[in-house]
Amino acid sequence: MKLKSTYQPSISFLRSAILIILLTIGASNSSQFSSDDEYYAWHRDRINQRWLPLDLITDRHVETPLPIHVYIISSGIDRHHIWLSNKCAPGDSEHFVTFDDSDDDCSFTACDVLGYGTYSAGLVASDVYGYNTFAILHAVKVTDKNGEVYADRIVDGAQWVISHDAGAGVYKLVVVDVSIDGGDDSVDQAMDDLLQAGIPVVTGAGDGSGNACLSSPSRVPGVLAVAGTTEGDQRWESSNYGDCVDLFAPAERVHSTLPDNYMDVRSTTRASGAFVAGFASALKTRHGSNLVDHWALIFMIQSYATPNLVQNSESTYDGVACDIETVASITVVSEGIRSDQNLRITSPQSESSSWRLFEVISVLALVAAVATGAIMWPRSSTRQKTDSYVYDKIAEI
């Protein structure tokens, strides 16, 4: 219900109030968070700067790209999630299930009971937690509602991705969200088939606190295997490690989407792989003509990363993912109108000083306006208060 006041302010007061509101919006228009904000995505904060401490600014450099289709081999995707519904390819035929999922009580193809795929999808493309909000998502469901996964299902899913017609001149990228400890030769071959078809593959290194070279698909040459870090740039204690690790990225306490319009914090290298997949998909569309194959993409991502950074990495490569084009944008402040994808980036120091200056000017202007009678304050008003509640759900649809 719209609240109504019991007075009618003067026209001059309304004009002044509107002007002050507009100036306030323009001056305070930044994406700086507090560290305890439930929407603060520290993983997005980490990728846009080289060194700690985090500056609580989560902007990233994403231009309007050519179309890229990201296929998530996992437990499905909740395509009705409020933050994913406009990211997923429309229609059941655009998603694939490697078995009969009717037992999962699905209302649509490749629904997600376990939440793994929805969590990864949010880190790839959701507006709040993802990196490339332009990516078009496809679910490739290979697990049942109990989380069981078999090699032949992964193989079938990979073959469907290769054969799926996403349109001429459209880029593809695959996120493999499942792994088989001990490895499987058929899964290794399926990943290599994707690579040979010109489709980059990104995966988390695994959560077993062991050698990434002993699980599939992280051990496959050419698959971008991403190990996990903490907010302090240490290797997350449960992350796999070793010579097969190509990169490090946030894994501990990472926010993302879950089915039925939920959001949650999880610790897993699924987060590392999915977020880097969003970053990789943006690079693929940004520099597609220069990335002749998956090795070129891996080389570019590693060249962007900040090397020799991860403590206790136990890996040959210990660089943390970083988008140097975003870092450059922060160094040279870009002006302009903000949007969800193309954000004006400011440093916290310049933002705070600009805001203090605005506050001083606003107070002086307000005092002068009252003194000269330009603003007529209302004599009385009645305030109405509404209760607010904190929901676990983001929204009810």
CSV table of C-alpha atoms in Angstrom, one decimal:
chain,number,residue,atom,x,y,z
A,1,MET,CA,0.0,0.0,0.0
A,2,LYS,CA,1.3,3.5,-0.9
A,3,LEU,CA,1.7,5.7,2.2
A,4,LYS,CA,0.2,9.2,2.2
A,5,SER,CA,1.3,12.2,4.3
A,6,THR,CA,-1.2,14.6,5.9
A,7,TYR,CA,0.3,17.7,4.4
A,8,GLN,CA,0.8,19.3,1.0
A,9,PRO,CA,4.3,20.7,0.6
A,10,SER,CA,4.8,23.8,-1.4
A,11,ILE,CA,5.9,23.7,-5.0
A,12,SER,CA,9.3,25.2,-4.2
A,13,PHE,CA,9.9,22.6,-1.5
A,14,LEU,CA,9.0,19.8,-4.0
A,15,ARG,CA,11.4,21.2,-6.6
A,16,SER,CA,14.2,21.5,-4.1
A,17,ALA,CA,13.6,18.0,-2.7
A,18,ILE,CA,13.6,16.5,-6.2
A,19,LEU,CA,16.8,18.3,-7.0
A,20,ILE,CA,18.5,17.1,-3.9
A,21,ILE,CA,17.4,13.5,-4.5
A,22,LEU,CA,18.7,13.6,-8.0
A,23,LEU,CA,22.1,15.0,-6.9
A,24,THR,CA,22.3,12.4,-4.2
A,25,ILE,CA,21.7,9.6,-6.6
A,26,GLY,CA,24.3,10.9,-8.9
A,27,ALA,CA,26.9,11.4,-6.2
A,28,SER,CA,26.4,8.1,-4.3
A,29,ASN,CA,26.1,5.9,-7.4
A,30,SER,CA,28.8,3.3,-6.7
A,31,SER,CA,28.9,-0.5,-6.2
A,32,GLN,CA,30.8,-0.4,-2.9
A,33,PHE,CA,29.6,-2.8,-0.3
A,34,SER,CA,30.1,-3.6,3.4
A,35,SER,CA,31.8,-7.0,4.0
A,36,ASP,CA,28.7,-8.3,5.9
A,37,ASP,CA,26.2,-7.4,3.1
A,38,GLU,CA,24.4,-10.6,2.0
A,39,TYR,CA,24.8,-9.6,-1.6
A,40,TYR,CA,28.5,-8.8,-1.4
A,41,ALA,CA,30.3,-11.2,-3.7
A,42,TRP,CA,33.9,-11.3,-2.6
A,43,HIS,CA,34.9,-13.5,-5.5
A,44,ARG,CA,33.9,-10.7,-7.9
A,45,ASP,CA,35.8,-8.3,-5.7
A,46,ARG,CA,38.9,-10.4,-5.9
A,47,ILE,CA,39.1,-10.7,-9.7
A,48,ASN,CA,39.2,-6.9,-10.2
A,49,GLN,CA,42.3,-6.2,-8.2
A,50,ARG,CA,45.8,-7.5,-8.0
A,51,TRP,CA,46.5,-7.3,-4.3
A,52,LEU,CA,44.8,-7.5,-0.9
A,53,PRO,CA,43.1,-6.1,1.0
A,54,LEU,CA,39.8,-6.3,-0.8
A,55,ASP,CA,38.3,-2.8,-1.6
A,56,LEU,CA,34.6,-4.0,-1.4
A,57,ILE,CA,34.0,-2.9,-5.0
A,58,THR,CA,32.7,-5.7,-7.2
A,59,ASP,CA,32.6,-4.1,-10.6
A,60,ARG,CA,34.0,-6.1,-13.6
A,61,HIS,CA,34.8,-5.3,-17.2
A,62,VAL,CA,32.2,-7.0,-19.4
A,63,GLU,CA,31.4,-5.4,-22.8
A,64,THR,CA,28.4,-6.3,-25.0
A,65,PRO,CA,29.8,-9.4,-26.6
A,66,LEU,CA,29.1,-11.8,-29.4
A,67,PRO,CA,26.8,-14.6,-28.2
A,68,ILE,CA,28.4,-17.3,-26.2
A,69,HIS,CA,26.6,-20.4,-25.0
A,70,VAL,CA,27.8,-22.0,-21.8
A,71,TYR,CA,26.9,-25.6,-21.2
A,72,ILE,CA,26.9,-26.8,-17.5
A,73,ILE,CA,27.4,-30.5,-17.1
A,74,SER,CA,26.0,-31.0,-13.7
A,75,SER,CA,22.7,-31.7,-11.8
A,76,GLY,CA,20.5,-29.4,-14.0
A,77,ILE,CA,19.6,-25.8,-13.7
A,78,ASP,CA,16.5,-24.2,-12.1
A,79,ARG,CA,15.6,-22.2,-15.1
A,80,HIS,CA,12.8,-20.4,-13.2
A,81,HIS,CA,15.1,-18.8,-10.7
A,82,ILE,CA,14.5,-15.1,-10.6
A,83,TRP,CA,18.2,-14.4,-11.3
A,84,LEU,CA,18.6,-17.0,-14.0
A,85,SER,CA,15.3,-17.1,-15.9
A,86,ASN,CA,16.5,-14.5,-18.5
A,87,LYS,CA,20.0,-16.2,-18.8
A,88,CYS,CA,18.8,-19.7,-19.7
A,89,ALA,CA,18.1,-20.7,-23.3
A,90,PRO,CA,14.4,-21.0,-23.7
A,91,GLY,CA,12.6,-24.3,-24.4
A,92,ASP,CA,13.2,-27.9,-23.2
A,93,SER,CA,15.0,-28.8,-26.4
A,94,GLU,CA,17.9,-26.4,-25.5
A,95,HIS,CA,18.7,-28.5,-22.4
A,96,PHE,CA,19.7,-32.2,-22.1
A,97,VAL,CA,19.1,-35.0,-19.7
A,98,THR,CA,21.1,-38.2,-20.0
A,99,PHE,CA,18.4,-40.3,-18.3
A,100,ASP,CA,14.7,-40.3,-17.3
A,101,ASP,CA,14.4,-37.6,-14.6
A,102,SER,CA,10.7,-38.0,-14.1
A,103,ASP,CA,11.5,-39.4,-10.6
A,104,ASP,CA,12.9,-36.0,-9.7
A,105,ASP,CA,9.3,-34.5,-9.9
A,106,CYS,CA,10.5,-32.2,-12.7
A,107,SER,CA,8.1,-29.6,-14.1
A,108,PHE,CA,10.5,-28.9,-16.9
A,109,THR,CA,13.5,-30.7,-18.6
A,110,ALA,CA,16.7,-30.8,-16.6
A,111,CYS,CA,15.3,-29.3,-13.4
A,112,ASP,CA,17.8,-29.3,-10.5
A,113,VAL,CA,17.0,-31.2,-7.2
A,114,LEU,CA,20.6,-31.1,-5.8
A,115,GLY,CA,21.4,-27.5,-6.6
A,116,TYR,CA,24.9,-28.0,-7.9
A,117,GLY,CA,24.1,-26.8,-11.4
A,118,THR,CA,22.0,-23.9,-10.3
A,119,TYR,CA,24.8,-22.8,-8.0
A,120,SER,CA,27.4,-22.9,-10.8
A,121,ALA,CA,25.0,-21.2,-13.2
A,122,GLY,CA,24.7,-18.2,-10.8
A,123,LEU,CA,28.5,-17.8,-10.7
A,124,VAL,CA,28.7,-17.9,-14.5
A,125,ALA,CA,26.0,-15.5,-15.4
A,126,SER,CA,23.7,-14.1,-12.7
A,127,ASP,CA,23.6,-10.3,-12.3
A,128,VAL,CA,24.5,-10.4,-8.6
A,129,TYR,CA,27.1,-13.2,-8.4
A,130,GLY,CA,28.2,-14.1,-12.0
A,131,TYR,CA,30.9,-12.7,-14.2
A,132,ASN,CA,29.4,-12.8,-17.7
A,133,THR,CA,25.8,-11.7,-17.5
A,134,PHE,CA,25.5,-12.0,-21.3
A,135,ALA,CA,26.2,-15.7,-21.4
A,136,ILE,CA,23.4,-18.0,-22.6
A,137,LEU,CA,23.1,-21.1,-20.3
A,138,HIS,CA,22.3,-24.7,-21.1
A,139,ALA,CA,21.8,-27.4,-18.6
A,140,VAL,CA,23.3,-30.8,-19.3
A,141,LYS,CA,22.0,-33.0,-16.5
A,142,VAL,CA,24.1,-36.1,-15.7
A,143,THR,CA,23.2,-36.8,-12.0
A,144,ASP,CA,20.1,-38.2,-10.5
A,145,LYS,CA,18.3,-36.8,-7.4
A,146,ASN,CA,20.7,-38.9,-5.2
A,147,GLY,CA,23.8,-37.3,-6.8
A,148,GLU,CA,24.8,-40.5,-8.5
A,149,VAL,CA,26.9,-39.8,-11.6
A,150,TYR,CA,28.2,-42.4,-14.1
A,151,ALA,CA,30.9,-42.0,-16.8
A,152,ASP,CA,28.6,-42.9,-19.7
A,153,ARG,CA,26.2,-40.1,-18.7
A,154,ILE,CA,29.0,-37.5,-18.9
A,155,VAL,CA,30.1,-38.9,-22.2
A,156,ASP,CA,26.5,-38.7,-23.6
A,157,GLY,CA,26.3,-35.1,-22.3
A,158,ALA,CA,29.5,-34.1,-23.9
A,159,GLN,CA,28.4,-35.6,-27.3
A,160,TRP,CA,25.1,-33.7,-27.1
A,161,VAL,CA,27.0,-30.4,-26.6
A,162,ILE,CA,29.2,-31.1,-29.7
A,163,SER,CA,26.1,-31.9,-31.8
A,164,HIS,CA,23.8,-29.1,-30.4
A,165,ASP,CA,23.2,-26.4,-33.0
A,166,ALA,CA,23.7,-23.1,-31.2
A,167,GLY,CA,23.8,-21.2,-34.4
A,168,ALA,CA,26.4,-20.2,-37.0
A,169,GLY,CA,29.3,-18.2,-35.7
A,170,VAL,CA,28.3,-18.7,-32.0
A,171,TYR,CA,31.0,-19.5,-29.4
A,172,LYS,CA,30.6,-22.4,-27.0
A,173,LEU,CA,32.1,-23.1,-23.7
A,174,VAL,CA,31.6,-26.1,-21.3
A,175,VAL,CA,31.6,-26.1,-17.5
A,176,VAL,CA,32.1,-29.6,-16.1
A,177,ASP,CA,30.6,-29.5,-12.6
A,178,VAL,CA,31.2,-33.2,-11.7
A,179,SER,CA,34.3,-35.2,-11.3
A,180,ILE,CA,35.2,-38.9,-11.0
A,181,ASP,CA,37.8,-39.7,-8.4
A,182,GLY,CA,40.4,-42.0,-9.7
A,183,GLY,CA,39.6,-40.9,-13.2
A,184,ASP,CA,37.9,-42.6,-16.1
A,185,ASP,CA,39.3,-43.0,-19.6
A,186,SER,CA,36.0,-42.6,-21.3
A,187,VAL,CA,35.4,-39.2,-19.5
A,188,ASP,CA,38.9,-38.2,-20.4
A,189,GLN,CA,38.2,-39.0,-24.1
A,190,ALA,CA,34.9,-37.1,-24.0
A,191,MET,CA,36.6,-34.0,-22.7
A,192,ASP,CA,39.3,-34.3,-25.4
A,193,ASP,CA,36.5,-34.6,-28.0
A,194,LEU,CA,35.0,-31.3,-26.8
A,195,LEU,CA,38.5,-29.6,-27.0
A,196,GLN,CA,39.1,-31.0,-30.5
A,197,ALA,CA,35.7,-29.6,-31.5
A,198,GLY,CA,36.9,-26.2,-30.5
A,199,ILE,CA,34.9,-26.0,-27.3
A,200,PRO,CA,36.9,-24.9,-24.2
A,201,VAL,CA,36.3,-26.9,-21.0
A,202,VAL,CA,36.6,-25.5,-17.5
A,203,THR,CA,36.3,-27.5,-14.3
A,204,GLY,CA,37.0,-27.2,-10.6
A,205,ALA,CA,40.1,-29.1,-9.5
A,206,GLY,CA,38.0,-31.1,-6.9
A,207,ASP,CA,37.3,-31.0,-3.2
A,208,GLY,CA,39.2,-34.0,-2.0
A,209,SER,CA,42.3,-32.2,-0.7
A,210,GLY,CA,44.4,-34.5,-3.0
A,211,ASN,CA,46.2,-34.6,-6.3
A,212,ALA,CA,44.1,-33.1,-9.1
A,213,CYS,CA,45.9,-35.4,-11.5
A,214,LEU,CA,44.1,-38.4,-10.0
A,215,SER,CA,40.6,-37.3,-10.9
A,216,SER,CA,38.8,-36.7,-14.2
A,217,PRO,CA,38.3,-34.3,-15.9
A,218,SER,CA,40.8,-32.1,-14.1
A,219,ARG,CA,43.7,-34.3,-15.3
A,220,VAL,CA,42.9,-34.0,-19.0
A,221,PRO,CA,45.5,-31.9,-20.8
A,222,GLY,CA,43.8,-28.7,-22.2
A,223,VAL,CA,41.0,-28.7,-19.6
A,224,LEU,CA,41.3,-25.6,-17.5
A,225,ALA,CA,41.4,-27.0,-13.9
A,226,VAL,CA,40.8,-24.4,-11.2
A,227,ALA,CA,41.8,-24.9,-7.6
A,228,GLY,CA,40.3,-22.9,-4.7
A,229,THR,CA,41.4,-20.1,-2.5
A,230,THR,CA,40.3,-18.3,0.7
A,231,GLU,CA,39.8,-14.6,1.1
A,232,GLY,CA,43.4,-14.4,2.4
A,233,ASP,CA,44.8,-15.9,-0.8
A,234,GLN,CA,45.6,-19.3,0.8
A,235,ARG,CA,44.7,-22.6,-0.8
A,236,TRP,CA,41.3,-23.6,0.5
A,237,GLU,CA,42.0,-26.6,2.8
A,238,SER,CA,39.8,-29.0,0.8
A,239,SER,CA,40.9,-28.0,-2.6
A,240,ASN,CA,42.8,-30.4,-4.8
A,241,TYR,CA,46.3,-29.3,-5.9
A,242,GLY,CA,49.2,-30.5,-8.0
A,243,ASP,CA,50.7,-30.2,-11.5
A,244,CYS,CA,47.3,-30.5,-13.2
A,245,VAL,CA,46.1,-27.2,-11.6
A,246,ASP,CA,46.1,-24.3,-14.2
A,247,LEU,CA,44.7,-21.5,-12.0
A,248,PHE,CA,43.4,-20.6,-8.6
A,249,ALA,CA,40.2,-18.7,-7.8
A,250,PRO,CA,37.8,-18.2,-4.9
A,251,ALA,CA,36.3,-21.3,-3.3
A,252,GLU,CA,35.7,-20.6,0.3
A,253,ARG,CA,32.3,-19.1,1.4
A,254,VAL,CA,31.2,-18.1,-2.1
A,255,HIS,CA,27.6,-16.8,-2.6
A,256,SER,CA,25.4,-18.0,-5.4
A,257,THR,CA,22.0,-19.1,-6.5
A,258,LEU,CA,20.1,-22.2,-5.4
A,259,PRO,CA,16.8,-23.8,-6.7
A,260,ASP,CA,13.4,-22.3,-5.8
A,261,ASN,CA,14.8,-18.7,-5.6
A,262,TYR,CA,17.2,-19.4,-2.8
A,263,MET,CA,20.7,-18.1,-2.4
A,264,ASP,CA,23.4,-19.6,-0.2
A,265,VAL,CA,27.1,-19.6,0.7
A,266,ARG,CA,29.1,-22.7,-0.1
A,267,SER,CA,32.7,-23.7,-0.1
A,268,THR,CA,33.7,-25.8,-3.1
A,269,THR,CA,36.0,-25.7,-6.1
A,270,ARG,CA,32.8,-25.9,-8.1
A,271,ALA,CA,32.6,-22.1,-7.4
A,272,SER,CA,36.2,-21.6,-8.6
A,273,GLY,CA,35.6,-23.4,-11.9
A,274,ALA,CA,32.2,-21.8,-12.6
A,275,PHE,CA,33.3,-18.3,-11.9
A,276,VAL,CA,36.4,-18.7,-14.0
A,277,ALA,CA,34.2,-20.1,-16.7
A,278,GLY,CA,32.2,-16.9,-16.7
A,279,PHE,CA,35.4,-14.9,-16.9
A,280,ALA,CA,36.7,-17.2,-19.7
A,281,SER,CA,33.5,-16.9,-21.7
A,282,ALA,CA,33.8,-13.1,-21.5
A,283,LEU,CA,37.4,-13.3,-22.8
A,284,LYS,CA,36.3,-15.7,-25.5
A,285,THR,CA,33.9,-13.2,-26.9
A,286,ARG,CA,36.1,-10.2,-26.2
A,287,HIS,CA,39.2,-11.7,-27.9
A,288,GLY,CA,37.7,-14.5,-30.0
A,289,SER,CA,39.6,-13.9,-33.1
A,290,ASN,CA,42.9,-14.0,-31.2
A,291,LEU,CA,42.1,-17.2,-29.3
A,292,VAL,CA,42.7,-19.9,-31.9
A,293,ASP,CA,42.2,-22.8,-29.5
A,294,HIS,CA,41.7,-23.8,-25.9
A,295,TRP,CA,45.5,-23.5,-25.2
A,296,ALA,CA,45.4,-19.9,-26.3
A,297,LEU,CA,42.5,-19.2,-23.9
A,298,ILE,CA,44.4,-20.9,-21.0
A,299,PHE,CA,47.5,-18.9,-21.8
A,300,MET,CA,45.6,-15.6,-21.8
A,301,ILE,CA,43.9,-16.3,-18.5
A,302,GLN,CA,47.2,-17.3,-16.9
A,303,SER,CA,48.9,-14.2,-18.3
A,304,TYR,CA,46.2,-12.1,-16.8
A,305,ALA,CA,46.4,-13.8,-13.4
A,306,THR,CA,48.6,-12.5,-10.5
A,307,PRO,CA,51.4,-15.1,-10.2
A,308,ASN,CA,53.2,-16.5,-7.1
A,309,LEU,CA,50.4,-15.4,-4.9
A,310,VAL,CA,48.7,-18.5,-3.3
A,311,GLN,CA,50.1,-19.6,0.0
A,312,ASN,CA,50.6,-23.4,0.5
A,313,SER,CA,49.5,-23.9,-3.1
A,314,GLU,CA,51.3,-27.3,-3.5
A,315,SER,CA,50.9,-26.7,-7.2
A,316,THR,CA,53.3,-25.9,-10.1
A,317,TYR,CA,51.1,-22.8,-11.0
A,318,ASP,CA,49.9,-20.6,-8.1
A,319,GLY,CA,48.4,-17.6,-9.8
A,320,VAL,CA,45.1,-16.1,-8.8
A,321,ALA,CA,42.5,-15.2,-11.5
A,322,CYS,CA,42.5,-11.5,-12.4
A,323,ASP,CA,40.9,-9.5,-15.1
A,324,ILE,CA,43.6,-7.0,-16.0
A,325,GLU,CA,41.3,-5.0,-18.2
A,326,THR,CA,39.1,-4.3,-15.2
A,327,VAL,CA,42.1,-3.4,-13.1
A,328,ALA,CA,43.1,-0.9,-15.8
A,329,SER,CA,39.6,0.5,-15.8
A,330,ILE,CA,39.8,1.1,-12.0
A,331,THR,CA,43.2,2.8,-12.4
A,332,VAL,CA,41.8,5.1,-15.1
A,333,VAL,CA,38.4,6.0,-13.8
A,334,SER,CA,35.8,5.6,-16.6
A,335,GLU,CA,33.0,8.1,-16.6
A,336,GLY,CA,29.4,7.5,-17.9
A,337,ILE,CA,26.0,6.1,-17.1
A,338,ARG,CA,26.0,2.9,-15.1
A,339,SER,CA,24.2,-0.2,-16.1
A,340,ASP,CA,24.2,-3.8,-14.8
A,341,GLN,CA,26.9,-4.8,-17.3
A,342,ASN,CA,28.9,-1.7,-18.0
A,343,LEU,CA,29.7,-0.1,-14.6
A,344,ARG,CA,31.4,3.2,-13.8
A,345,ILE,CA,34.3,2.2,-11.6
A,346,THR,CA,35.7,4.4,-8.9
A,347,SER,CA,38.2,3.8,-6.2
A,348,PRO,CA,37.0,3.9,-2.6
A,349,GLN,CA,39.2,6.9,-1.8
A,350,SER,CA,37.9,9.1,-4.6
A,351,GLU,CA,34.3,8.0,-3.9
A,352,SER,CA,34.5,8.9,-0.2
A,353,SER,CA,36.2,12.3,-0.8
A,354,SER,CA,33.7,13.2,-3.5
A,355,TRP,CA,30.8,12.3,-1.2
A,356,ARG,CA,32.2,14.4,1.7
A,357,LEU,CA,32.5,17.4,-0.7
A,358,PHE,CA,28.9,16.9,-1.9
A,359,GLU,CA,27.7,16.7,1.8
A,360,VAL,CA,29.4,20.0,2.6
A,361,ILE,CA,28.0,21.8,-0.4
A,362,SER,CA,24.5,20.3,0.1
A,363,VAL,CA,24.3,21.5,3.7
A,364,LEU,CA,25.5,25.0,2.9
A,365,ALA,CA,23.0,25.2,0.0
A,366,LEU,CA,20.2,24.0,2.2
A,367,VAL,CA,21.0,26.5,5.0
A,368,ALA,CA,21.0,29.3,2.4
A,369,ALA,CA,17.7,28.2,0.9
A,370,VAL,CA,16.0,28.1,4.3
A,371,ALA,CA,17.4,31.5,5.3
A,372,THR,CA,16.2,33.2,2.1
A,373,GLY,CA,12.7,31.5,2.2
A,374,ALA,CA,13.3,29.4,-0.9
A,375,ILE,CA,12.2,26.3,1.0
A,376,MET,CA,9.1,26.4,3.1
A,377,TRP,CA,9.2,23.5,5.6
A,378,PRO,CA,6.0,21.7,6.3
A,379,ARG,CA,4.4,22.5,9.6
A,380,SER,CA,3.6,18.9,10.6
A,381,SER,CA,3.6,15.5,9.2
A,382,THR,CA,2.4,12.0,10.1
A,383,ARG,CA,4.8,9.2,9.7
A,384,GLN,CA,3.6,5.7,9.1
A,385,LYS,CA,5.8,2.7,9.7
A,386,THR,CA,5.7,-0.7,8.1
A,387,ASP,CA,7.3,-3.8,9.4
A,388,SER,CA,10.0,-5.5,7.3
A,389,TYR,CA,11.0,-9.1,7.5
A,390,VAL,CA,14.1,-11.0,6.4
A,391,TYR,CA,13.3,-13.9,4.2
A,392,ASP,CA,15.5,-16.8,3.3
A,393,LYS,CA,14.0,-16.7,-0.2
A,394,ILE,CA,15.0,-13.9,-2.5
A,395,ALA,CA,11.5,-13.5,-3.9
A,396,GLU,CA,8.2,-15.3,-4.2
A,397,ILE,CA,7.0,-15.7,-7.8
